[in-house]
Coordinates of N, CA and C in Angstrom, one line a residue:
M46 N 128.6 168.9 -191.7 CA 128.9 169.0 -190.3 C 128.0 170.0 -189.6
E47 N 127.6 169.6 -188.4 CA 126.6 170.4 -187.6 C 127.3 171.7 -187.2
R48 N 126.5 172.8 -187.4 CA 127.0 174.1 -187.0 C 127.1 174.3 -185.5
P49 N 128.2 174.8 -185.0 CA 128.3 175.0 -183.5 C 127.5 176.2 -183.1
T50 N 127.0 176.2 -181.9 CA 126.3 177.3 -181.3 C 126.9 177.9 -180.1
L51 N 127.1 179.2 -180.1 CA 127.5 179.9 -178.9 C 126.3 180.5 -178.2
V52 N 126.2 180.2 -176.9 CA 125.1 180.8 -176.1 C 125.7 181.7 -175.1
V53 N 125.2 183.0 -175.1 CA 125.7 183.9 -174.1 C 124.5 184.1 -173.1
M54 N 124.8 183.8 -171.8 CA 123.9 183.9 -170.7 C 123.8 185.3 -170.3
A55 N 122.6 185.9 -170.2 CA 122.5 187.3 -169.8 C 121.3 187.6 -169.0
K56 N 121.4 188.6 -168.1 CA 120.3 189.1 -167.4 C 119.9 190.4 -168.0
L57 N 118.6 190.8 -167.8 CA 118.2 192.1 -168.3 C 119.0 193.1 -167.5
P58 N 119.8 194.0 -168.2 CA 120.7 194.9 -167.6 C 120.1 196.1 -167.0
V59 N 119.4 195.9 -165.9 CA 118.7 197.0 -165.2 C 119.3 197.1 -163.8
A60 N 119.4 198.3 -163.3 CA 119.9 198.6 -161.9 C 119.3 197.7 -160.9
G61 N 120.1 197.1 -160.1 CA 119.5 196.3 -159.0 C 119.3 194.8 -159.3
A62 N 119.4 194.5 -160.6 CA 119.1 193.1 -161.1 C 120.3 192.4 -161.5
V63 N 121.5 193.0 -161.6 CA 122.7 192.4 -162.1 C 123.9 192.7 -161.2
K64 N 124.8 191.7 -161.1 CA 126.1 191.9 -160.4 C 125.9 192.3 -159.0
S65 N 125.1 191.6 -158.2 CA 124.7 192.0 -156.8 C 125.9 192.0 -155.9
R66 N 126.8 191.0 -156.1 CA 128.1 190.9 -155.2 C 128.9 192.1 -155.5
L67 N 129.1 192.5 -156.8 CA 129.9 193.6 -157.1 C 129.2 194.9 -156.7
A68 N 127.9 195.0 -156.8 CA 127.2 196.2 -156.4 C 127.3 196.5 -154.9
A69 N 127.4 195.4 -154.1 CA 127.6 195.6 -152.7 C 128.9 196.3 -152.4
E70 N 129.9 196.2 -153.3 CA 131.2 196.8 -153.0 C 131.4 198.2 -153.7
V71 N 130.9 198.3 -155.0 CA 131.1 199.5 -155.8 C 129.9 200.3 -156.0
G72 N 128.8 199.9 -155.6 CA 127.5 200.6 -155.8 C 126.7 200.0 -157.0
V73 N 125.4 200.2 -156.9 CA 124.6 199.7 -158.0 C 124.8 200.3 -159.3
A74 N 125.0 201.6 -159.4 CA 125.2 202.3 -160.6 C 126.4 201.8 -161.3
E75 N 127.6 201.7 -160.6 CA 128.8 201.2 -161.3 C 128.7 199.8 -161.7
A76 N 128.1 198.9 -160.9 CA 128.0 197.5 -161.2 C 127.1 197.4 -162.5
T77 N 126.0 198.2 -162.5 CA 125.2 198.1 -163.7 C 125.9 198.6 -165.0
R78 N 126.6 199.7 -164.8 CA 127.4 200.2 -166.0 C 128.4 199.2 -166.5
F79 N 129.1 198.5 -165.5 CA 130.1 197.5 -165.9 C 129.3 196.4 -166.7
Y80 N 128.2 196.0 -166.2 CA 127.5 194.8 -166.8 C 127.0 195.2 -168.2
R81 N 126.4 196.4 -168.4 CA 125.9 196.8 -169.7 C 127.0 197.0 -170.7
T82 N 128.1 197.5 -170.2 CA 129.3 197.7 -171.1 C 129.8 196.4 -171.6
T83 N 130.0 195.5 -170.6 CA 130.6 194.2 -171.0 C 129.7 193.3 -171.8
L84 N 128.4 193.3 -171.5 CA 127.4 192.6 -172.3 C 127.4 193.1 -173.8
R85 N 127.4 194.4 -173.9 CA 127.3 195.0 -175.3 C 128.6 194.6 -176.1
R86 N 129.7 194.8 -175.4 CA 131.0 194.5 -176.1 C 131.2 193.0 -176.4
T87 N 130.7 192.1 -175.5 CA 130.8 190.7 -175.7 C 130.0 190.3 -177.0
L88 N 128.7 190.9 -177.1 CA 127.9 190.6 -178.3 C 128.5 191.2 -179.5
M89 N 129.1 192.4 -179.4 CA 129.6 193.0 -180.6 C 130.9 192.2 -181.1
R90 N 131.6 191.6 -180.2 CA 132.8 190.9 -180.6 C 132.5 189.5 -181.1
L91 N 131.5 188.8 -180.5 CA 131.3 187.4 -180.8 C 130.2 187.1 -181.8
S92 N 129.2 187.9 -181.8 CA 128.0 187.5 -182.6 C 128.2 187.6 -184.1
P93 N 129.1 188.5 -184.6 CA 129.3 188.6 -186.1 C 130.1 187.4 -186.6
D94 N 130.7 186.6 -185.8 CA 131.6 185.6 -186.3 C 130.8 184.5 -187.0
R95 N 131.1 184.1 -188.2 CA 130.3 183.2 -189.0 C 130.7 181.7 -188.7
R96 N 131.7 181.5 -187.8 CA 132.1 180.1 -187.5 C 131.1 179.5 -186.6
W97 N 130.2 180.3 -186.0 CA 129.2 179.7 -185.1 C 128.0 180.6 -185.2
R98 N 126.8 180.1 -184.7 CA 125.7 181.0 -184.6 C 125.6 181.4 -183.1
T99 N 125.2 182.6 -182.8 CA 125.1 183.1 -181.5 C 123.7 183.3 -181.0
V100 N 123.4 182.8 -179.8 CA 122.1 182.9 -179.2 C 122.3 183.6 -177.8
L101 N 121.4 184.4 -177.5 CA 121.4 185.0 -176.2 C 120.3 184.4 -175.3
A102 N 120.7 183.7 -174.2 CA 119.7 183.1 -173.3 C 119.5 184.1 -172.1
V103 N 118.3 184.6 -172.0 CA 118.1 185.7 -171.1 C 117.2 185.4 -169.9
A104 N 117.4 186.2 -168.8 CA 116.5 186.1 -167.7 C 116.2 187.6 -167.3
P105 N 115.0 187.9 -166.8 CA 113.9 186.9 -166.7 C 113.4 186.6 -168.1
D106 N 112.6 185.5 -168.1 CA 112.1 185.0 -169.3 C 111.4 186.0 -170.2
R107 N 110.6 186.9 -169.6 CA 109.8 187.9 -170.3 C 110.7 188.9 -171.1
S108 N 112.0 189.0 -170.6 CA 112.9 189.9 -171.3 C 113.4 189.4 -172.6
A109 N 113.0 188.2 -173.1 CA 113.4 187.7 -174.4 C 112.8 188.6 -175.5
R110 N 111.7 189.4 -175.1 CA 111.1 190.3 -176.1 C 111.8 191.7 -176.1
W111 N 112.7 191.9 -175.2 CA 113.4 193.2 -175.1 C 114.3 193.4 -176.3
A112 N 114.7 194.7 -176.6 CA 115.5 195.0 -177.7 C 117.0 194.8 -177.3
W113 N 117.5 193.5 -177.4 CA 118.9 193.2 -177.0 C 119.8 193.8 -178.0
P114 N 121.1 194.1 -177.5 CA 122.0 194.7 -178.5 C 122.4 193.8 -179.6
C115 N 122.8 194.4 -180.7 CA 123.4 193.7 -181.9 C 122.4 192.8 -182.6
G116 N 121.1 192.8 -182.3 CA 120.2 192.0 -183.0 C 120.3 190.5 -182.8
V117 N 121.0 190.0 -181.8 CA 121.2 188.6 -181.5 C 119.9 188.0 -181.1
P118 N 119.5 186.9 -181.7 CA 118.2 186.2 -181.2 C 118.3 185.8 -179.8
A119 N 117.2 186.1 -179.1 CA 117.1 185.8 -177.6 C 116.1 184.7 -177.3
C120 N 116.4 183.9 -176.3 CA 115.5 182.9 -175.9 C 115.5 182.9 -174.3
P121 N 114.4 182.5 -173.7 CA 114.4 182.5 -172.2 C 115.3 181.4 -171.6
Q122 N 115.8 181.7 -170.5 CA 116.6 180.7 -169.8 C 115.8 179.7 -169.0
G123 N 114.6 180.1 -168.6 CA 113.7 179.2 -167.8 C 114.0 179.3 -166.4
R124 N 113.4 178.5 -165.6 CA 113.5 178.5 -164.1 C 114.6 177.6 -163.6
G125 N 114.9 177.8 -162.3 CA 115.9 176.9 -161.7 C 117.2 177.6 -161.4
D126 N 118.1 176.9 -160.8 CA 119.4 177.4 -160.5 C 120.2 177.5 -161.8
L127 N 121.4 178.0 -161.8 CA 122.2 178.1 -163.0 C 122.4 176.8 -163.7
G128 N 122.6 175.7 -163.0 CA 122.8 174.4 -163.6 C 121.6 173.9 -164.3
R129 N 120.4 174.1 -163.7 CA 119.2 173.6 -164.4 C 119.0 174.4 -165.7
R130 N 119.3 175.7 -165.6 CA 119.1 176.6 -166.8 C 120.1 176.2 -167.9
M131 N 121.4 176.0 -167.5 CA 122.4 175.6 -168.6 C 122.1 174.2 -169.2
Q132 N 121.6 173.3 -168.3 CA 121.2 172.0 -168.8 C 120.1 172.1 -169.8
R133 N 119.1 172.9 -169.5 CA 118.0 173.1 -170.4 C 118.4 173.6 -171.7
I134 N 119.4 174.5 -171.7 CA 119.9 175.1 -173.0 C 120.6 173.9 -173.8
M135 N 121.5 173.2 -173.0 CA 122.2 172.1 -173.7 C 121.3 171.1 -174.3
D136 N 120.1 170.8 -173.7 CA 119.1 169.9 -174.2 C 118.4 170.4 -175.4
A137 N 118.2 171.7 -175.4 CA 117.2 172.3 -176.4 C 117.8 172.8 -177.7
I138 N 119.1 173.2 -177.7 CA 119.7 173.7 -178.9 C 119.8 172.6 -180.0
P139 N 119.6 173.0 -181.2 CA 119.7 172.0 -182.3 C 121.0 171.3 -182.3
P140 N 121.1 170.2 -183.0 CA 122.3 169.3 -183.0 C 123.6 170.1 -183.3
G141 N 124.7 169.7 -182.7 CA 126.0 170.3 -182.9 C 126.6 170.7 -181.6
P142 N 127.8 171.0 -181.6 CA 128.5 171.4 -180.3 C 127.9 172.7 -179.8
V143 N 127.9 172.9 -178.5 CA 127.4 174.1 -177.8 C 128.4 174.6 -176.8
V144 N 128.7 175.9 -176.8 CA 129.5 176.5 -175.8 C 128.7 177.6 -175.2
I145 N 128.7 177.6 -173.9 CA 128.0 178.6 -173.1 C 129.0 179.5 -172.4
V146 N 128.8 180.8 -172.5 CA 129.6 181.8 -171.8 C 128.8 182.7 -171.0
G147 N 129.4 183.4 -170.0 CA 128.7 184.4 -169.3 C 128.8 185.8 -170.0
S148 N 128.2 186.8 -169.5 CA 128.2 188.1 -170.2 C 128.9 189.1 -169.4
D149 N 129.8 188.6 -168.4 CA 130.5 189.5 -167.6 C 132.0 189.2 -167.6
I150 N 132.5 188.8 -168.8 CA 133.9 188.4 -168.9 C 134.6 189.5 -169.9
P151 N 135.2 190.5 -169.4 CA 135.7 191.6 -170.3 C 136.7 191.1 -171.3
G152 N 137.5 190.1 -170.9 CA 138.6 189.7 -171.8 C 138.2 188.7 -172.9
I153 N 137.0 188.3 -173.0 CA 136.6 187.3 -174.0 C 136.7 187.8 -175.4
R154 N 137.3 187.0 -176.2 CA 137.5 187.3 -177.6 C 137.1 186.2 -178.5
P155 N 136.9 186.4 -179.8 CA 136.5 185.3 -180.7 C 137.5 184.1 -180.7
R156 N 138.8 184.4 -180.5 CA 139.8 183.4 -180.5 C 139.6 182.4 -179.4
H157 N 139.0 182.9 -178.2 CA 138.7 182.0 -177.1 C 137.6 181.0 -177.5
I158 N 136.6 181.5 -178.2 CA 135.5 180.7 -178.6 C 135.9 179.7 -179.6
A159 N 136.7 180.1 -180.6 CA 137.1 179.2 -181.6 C 138.0 178.1 -181.0
S160 N 138.8 178.4 -180.1 CA 139.7 177.4 -179.4 C 138.8 176.4 -178.7
A161 N 137.7 176.9 -178.0 CA 136.8 176.0 -177.3 C 136.2 175.0 -178.3
F162 N 135.7 175.5 -179.4 CA 135.1 174.6 -180.4 C 136.1 173.6 -181.0
R163 N 137.3 174.1 -181.2 CA 138.4 173.1 -181.6 C 138.6 172.0 -180.6
L164 N 138.6 172.4 -179.3 CA 138.8 171.4 -178.3 C 137.6 170.4 -178.3
L165 N 136.4 170.9 -178.6 CA 135.3 169.9 -178.7 C 135.4 169.0 -179.8
G166 N 136.3 169.2 -180.7 CA 136.5 168.3 -181.8 C 137.2 167.0 -181.4
R167 N 137.8 167.0 -180.2 CA 138.5 165.8 -179.7 C 138.1 165.6 -178.2
S168 N 137.3 166.4 -177.6 CA 136.8 166.2 -176.2 C 135.3 166.2 -176.1
D169 N 134.8 165.5 -175.1 CA 133.4 165.6 -174.9 C 132.9 166.9 -174.2
A170 N 133.8 167.5 -173.4 CA 133.4 168.7 -172.7 C 134.6 169.6 -172.7
V171 N 134.4 170.9 -172.6 CA 135.4 171.9 -172.5 C 135.0 172.9 -171.4
F172 N 136.0 173.4 -170.7 CA 135.8 174.4 -169.6 C 136.8 175.5 -169.8
G173 N 136.4 176.7 -169.6 CA 137.3 177.9 -169.5 C 137.3 178.3 -168.0
P174 N 138.4 177.9 -167.3 CA 138.4 178.2 -165.9 C 138.5 179.7 -165.6
A175 N 137.8 180.1 -164.5 CA 137.9 181.5 -164.1 C 139.0 181.5 -162.9
E176 N 139.5 182.6 -162.6 CA 140.6 182.7 -161.6 C 140.0 182.4 -160.2
D177 N 138.7 182.5 -160.0 CA 138.2 182.3 -158.7 C 137.7 180.9 -158.4
G178 N 138.0 179.9 -159.2 CA 137.6 178.6 -159.0 C 136.3 178.2 -159.7
G179 N 135.7 179.1 -160.4 CA 134.5 178.8 -161.2 C 135.0 178.6 -162.6
Y180 N 134.0 178.9 -163.5 CA 134.4 178.9 -165.0 C 133.6 179.9 -165.7
W181 N 134.2 180.4 -166.8 CA 133.5 181.4 -167.6 C 133.0 180.8 -168.9
L182 N 133.4 179.6 -169.2 CA 132.9 178.9 -170.4 C 132.7 177.4 -170.1
V183 N 131.7 176.9 -170.6 CA 131.5 175.4 -170.6 C 130.9 175.0 -172.0
G184 N 131.4 173.9 -172.5 CA 130.9 173.4 -173.8 C 130.8 171.9 -173.8
L185 N 129.9 171.4 -174.6 CA 129.7 170.0 -174.7 C 129.6 169.7 -176.2
R186 N 130.2 168.5 -176.6 CA 130.1 168.0 -177.9 C 128.6 167.6 -178.2
R187 N 128.0 166.9 -177.2 CA 126.6 166.5 -177.2 C 126.4 165.3 -178.2
R188 N 127.4 164.5 -178.4 CA 127.3 163.4 -179.2 C 128.0 162.2 -178.5
P189 N 127.5 161.1 -178.4 CA 126.2 160.6 -179.0 C 125.0 161.0 -178.2
R190 N 125.2 161.6 -177.0 CA 124.1 162.0 -176.1 C 124.5 163.3 -175.4
V191 N 123.6 164.0 -174.8 CA 123.8 165.2 -174.0 C 124.1 164.8 -172.6
P192 N 125.3 164.9 -172.1 CA 125.5 164.5 -170.7 C 124.9 165.5 -169.7
Q193 N 124.6 165.0 -168.5 CA 124.1 165.8 -167.4 C 125.2 166.1 -166.5
I194 N 125.8 167.3 -166.5 CA 127.0 167.6 -165.8 C 126.8 168.7 -164.7
F195 N 125.6 169.2 -164.6 CA 125.4 170.4 -163.7 C 124.7 170.1 -162.4
D196 N 124.6 168.8 -162.0 CA 123.9 168.5 -160.8 C 124.8 168.7 -159.6
S197 N 124.2 169.2 -158.5 CA 124.9 169.4 -157.2 C 126.1 170.2 -157.2
V198 N 126.1 171.2 -158.0 CA 127.2 172.2 -158.1 C 127.0 173.3 -157.2
R199 N 128.0 173.7 -156.5 CA 128.0 174.8 -155.6 C 128.3 176.1 -156.4
W200 N 127.2 176.7 -156.9 CA 127.4 177.8 -157.8 C 127.9 179.1 -157.0
S201 N 128.5 180.0 -157.7 CA 129.0 181.2 -157.0 C 130.0 180.9 -155.9
S202 N 130.8 179.9 -156.1 CA 131.8 179.5 -155.0 C 133.0 179.0 -155.7
D203 N 134.1 178.9 -155.0 CA 135.3 178.4 -155.6 C 135.3 176.9 -155.8
H204 N 134.2 176.3 -155.6 CA 134.0 174.8 -155.9 C 133.3 174.5 -157.2
A205 N 132.8 175.6 -157.9 CA 132.0 175.3 -159.0 C 132.6 174.5 -160.1
L206 N 133.9 174.8 -160.4 CA 134.5 174.0 -161.5 C 134.8 172.6 -161.0
A207 N 135.3 172.4 -159.8 CA 135.6 171.1 -159.3 C 134.3 170.2 -159.2
D208 N 133.2 170.8 -158.7 CA 132.0 170.1 -158.6 C 131.5 169.6 -160.0
T209 N 131.6 170.5 -161.0 CA 131.1 170.2 -162.3 C 132.0 169.1 -163.0
L210 N 133.4 169.2 -162.7 CA 134.3 168.2 -163.2 C 134.0 166.8 -162.6
A211 N 133.6 166.8 -161.4 CA 133.2 165.5 -160.7 C 132.1 164.9 -161.4
N212 N 131.2 165.7 -162.1 CA 130.0 165.1 -162.8 C 130.4 164.6 -164.2
C213 N 131.7 164.9 -164.6 CA 132.1 164.5 -165.9 C 132.9 163.2 -166.0
Q214 N 132.7 162.3 -165.0 CA 133.3 161.0 -165.1 C 132.9 160.3 -166.3
G215 N 133.9 159.7 -167.0 CA 133.7 159.0 -168.2 C 133.7 159.8 -169.5
L216 N 133.8 161.2 -169.3 CA 133.9 162.1 -170.4 C 135.4 162.6 -170.6
S217 N 135.8 162.8 -171.8 CA 137.1 163.4 -172.0 C 136.8 164.9 -171.9
V218 N 137.8 165.6 -171.2 CA 137.6 167.0 -170.9 C 138.8 167.8 -171.4
G219 N 138.6 169.0 -172.1 CA 139.6 169.9 -172.5 C 139.5 171.2 -171.7
F220 N 140.5 172.0 -171.7 CA 140.5 173.3 -171.0 C 140.9 174.4 -171.9
A221 N 140.1 175.4 -172.0 CA 140.4 176.6 -172.7 C 141.2 177.5 -171.8
A222 N 141.4 178.8 -172.2 CA 142.2 179.7 -171.4 C 141.5 180.1 -170.1
T223 N 142.3 180.4 -169.1 CA 141.8 181.0 -167.9 C 141.6 182.5 -168.0
L224 N 140.4 183.0 -167.8 CA 140.1 184.4 -167.8 C 139.4 184.8 -166.5
P225 N 139.7 186.1 -166.2 CA 139.0 186.6 -165.0 C 137.6 187.1 -165.3
D226 N 136.7 186.8 -164.3 CA 135.4 187.4 -164.4 C 135.5 188.6 -163.3
V227 N 134.5 189.4 -163.3 CA 134.5 190.6 -162.4 C 133.4 190.5 -161.4
D228 N 133.6 190.0 -160.2 CA 132.6 189.9 -159.2 C 133.0 190.7 -158.0
T229 N 134.2 191.3 -157.9 CA 134.6 192.0 -156.7 C 135.1 193.4 -157.1
A230 N 135.3 194.2 -156.1 CA 135.8 195.6 -156.3 C 137.2 195.5 -156.9
A231 N 138.0 194.5 -156.5 CA 139.4 194.4 -157.0 C 139.3 194.1 -158.5
G232 N 138.5 193.2 -158.9 CA 138.4 192.9 -160.3 C 137.8 194.1 -161.1
W233 N 136.9 194.8 -160.5 CA 136.3 196.0 -161.1 C 137.4 197.1 -161.3
R234 N 138.2 197.3 -160.3 CA 139.3 198.3 -160.4 C 140.3 197.9 -161.5
A235 N 140.6 196.6 -161.6 CA 141.5 196.2 -162.7 C 140.9 196.5 -164.0
W236 N 139.6 196.2 -164.2 CA 138.9 196.5 -165.4 C 139.0 198.0 -165.7
R237 N 138.7 198.8 -164.7 CA 138.7 200.3 -164.9 C 140.1 200.8 -165.3
R238 N 141.2 200.2 -164.8 CA 142.5 200.6 -165.2 C 142.7 200.2 -166.7
L239 N 142.3 199.1 -167.1 CA 142.4 198.7 -168.5 C 141.6 199.6 -169.4
E240 N 140.5 200.1 -168.9 CA 139.6 201.0 -169.7 C 140.3 202.3 -169.9
G241 N 141.2 202.7 -169.0 CA 141.9 203.9 -169.2 C 141.1 205.1 -168.7

């Protein structure tokens, strides 16, 4: 059986380059701290799991040589909007199911990833909806072909999931858990409360 691959999308965690919408509300330093903390914890939780191999897809491309946390292998995302970059990953990863997640989902746990791969055992595609109308996880079985599902999606909007689902006609689709991402001050405050 082909080994599944988990891809974590990440940006180089430097001030001013990450979480710009959040930074506009809580400041660059706090947004950067949130991103660094969540990225590190995501990799620490997910990358040791032997049920899948973990790859970090990074931007900018030259940051693939940076010392990323946890020793996870890194590859460049390449150019284009989020959809073009995710499609490139789906096309390039060796055979087997692929799940892509963001690096700013504080609640993500190995059980969520395992559930998504189980869903891909009986579905062509899987989504983990976010509370804001987007999604924090997307996965494809990629058999017998790699479908093209990311065209004409209104990224960073409450239409992202609906637009991507519209591209999945003819595919069977499963849904993983709904998790919040943190793009606003309200989400950041909720995260801070949980942090104690």
